[in-house]
PDB file of C-alpha atoms in Angstrom:
ATOM      1  CA  UNK L   1       0.000  -0.001  -0.001  1.00 86.00           C
ATOM      2  CA  UNK L   2       2.787   2.425   0.899  1.00 91.00           C
ATOM      3  CA  UNK L   3       4.469   1.685  -2.438  1.00 92.00           C
ATOM      4  CA  UNK L   4       1.290   2.755  -4.252  1.00 94.00           C
ATOM      5  CA  UNK L   5       1.121   6.031  -2.313  1.00 93.00           C
ATOM      6  CA  UNK L   6       4.793   6.787  -3.005  1.00 91.00           C
ATOM      7  CA  UNK L   7       4.428   5.943  -6.707  1.00 93.00           C
ATOM      8  CA  UNK L   8       1.422   8.262  -6.945  1.00 91.00           C
ATOM      9  CA  UNK L   9       3.335  11.098  -5.244  1.00 89.00           C
ATOM     10  CA  UNK L  10       6.331  10.630  -7.548  1.00 91.00           C
ATOM     11  CA  UNK L  11       4.089  10.544 -10.620  1.00 91.00           C
ATOM     12  CA  UNK L  12       2.580  13.901  -9.672  1.00 86.00           C
ATOM     13  CA  UNK L  13       5.950  15.593  -9.241  1.00 90.00           C
ATOM     14  CA  UNK L  14       7.568  17.223 -12.309  1.00 92.00           C
ATOM     15  CA  UNK L  15      11.031  16.237 -11.034  1.00 92.00           C
ATOM     16  CA  UNK L  16       9.941  12.603 -10.895  1.00 91.00           C
ATOM     17  CA  UNK L  17      11.048  12.010  -7.322  1.00 93.00           C
ATOM     18  CA  UNK L  18      10.226  12.815  -3.725  1.00 91.00           C
ATOM     19  CA  UNK L  19      12.094  15.583  -1.936  1.00 91.00           C
ATOM     20  CA  UNK L  20      15.039  14.715   0.253  1.00 94.00           C
ATOM     21  CA  UNK L  21      15.078  15.869   3.871  1.00 93.00           C
ATOM     22  CA  UNK L  22      18.128  18.051   3.280  1.00 96.00           C
ATOM     23  CA  UNK L  23      16.408  20.078   0.531  1.00 94.00           C
ATOM     24  CA  UNK L  24      13.846  21.942   2.672  1.00 94.00           C
ATOM     25  CA  UNK L  25      16.444  21.988   5.465  1.00 96.00           C
ATOM     26  CA  UNK L  26      18.833  23.863   3.161  1.00 96.00           C
ATOM     27  CA  UNK L  27      16.255  26.626   2.628  1.00 95.00           C
ATOM     28  CA  UNK L  28      15.676  26.843   6.380  1.00 95.00           C
ATOM     29  CA  UNK L  29      19.431  27.040   7.014  1.00 97.00           C
ATOM     30  CA  UNK L  30      19.777  29.792   4.405  1.00 96.00           C
ATOM     31  CA  UNK L  31      16.927  31.820   5.898  1.00 95.00           C
ATOM     32  CA  UNK L  32      18.500  31.519   9.349  1.00 96.00           C
ATOM     33  CA  UNK L  33      21.904  32.621   8.082  1.00 97.00           C
ATOM     34  CA  UNK L  34      23.389  36.093   7.684  1.00 98.00           C
ATOM     35  CA  UNK L  35      23.190  35.612   3.900  1.00 96.00           C
ATOM     36  CA  UNK L  36      19.423  36.110   4.184  1.00 96.00           C
ATOM     37  CA  UNK L  37      19.656  39.277   6.267  1.00 95.00           C
ATOM     38  CA  UNK L  38      18.018  41.359   3.515  1.00 95.00           C
ATOM     39  CA  UNK L  39      15.290  38.825   2.654  1.00 93.00           C
ATOM     40  CA  UNK L  40      11.786  39.901   3.679  1.00 92.00           C
ATOM     41  CA  UNK L  41       8.366  38.518   2.886  1.00 87.00           C
ATOM     42  CA  UNK L  42       9.497  35.834   0.452  1.00 87.00           C
ATOM     43  CA  UNK L  43       7.821  32.487  -0.232  1.00 90.00           C
ATOM     44  CA  UNK L  44      10.017  29.534  -1.109  1.00 90.00           C
ATOM     45  CA  UNK L  45       8.284  26.504  -2.591  1.00 89.00           C
ATOM     46  CA  UNK L  46      10.429  23.439  -1.989  1.00 90.00           C
ATOM     47  CA  UNK L  47       8.093  21.070  -3.780  1.00 89.00           C
ATOM     48  CA  UNK L  48       9.887  20.073  -6.969  1.00 89.00           C
ATOM     49  CA  UNK L  49       7.527  22.139  -9.093  1.00 89.00           C
ATOM     50  CA  UNK L  50       4.253  20.632  -7.844  1.00 85.00           C
ATOM     51  CA  UNK L  51       2.774  24.076  -7.159  1.00 83.00           C
ATOM     52  CA  UNK L  52       3.293  25.023 -10.804  1.00 81.00           C
ATOM     53  CA  UNK L  53       1.028  22.257 -12.116  1.00 65.00           C
TER      54      UNK L  53
END
C-alpha cells in the first residue's frame, strides 16, 4: 500500500522524485543565516515544481 502512495506522489511531481530531507532543510538554514539578512516577505516553494502544475 505504501508503495502505491509513493508511486502516486512521484508521478505527480515534475522532477519525478520525492524531496530529500536536506532540501527543505537547506532553505531553512539559508533563511537563518546572515546571507538572508536582507530577505523579507518571500515564499520559497520546496516542492519540486508541484505548485506550478
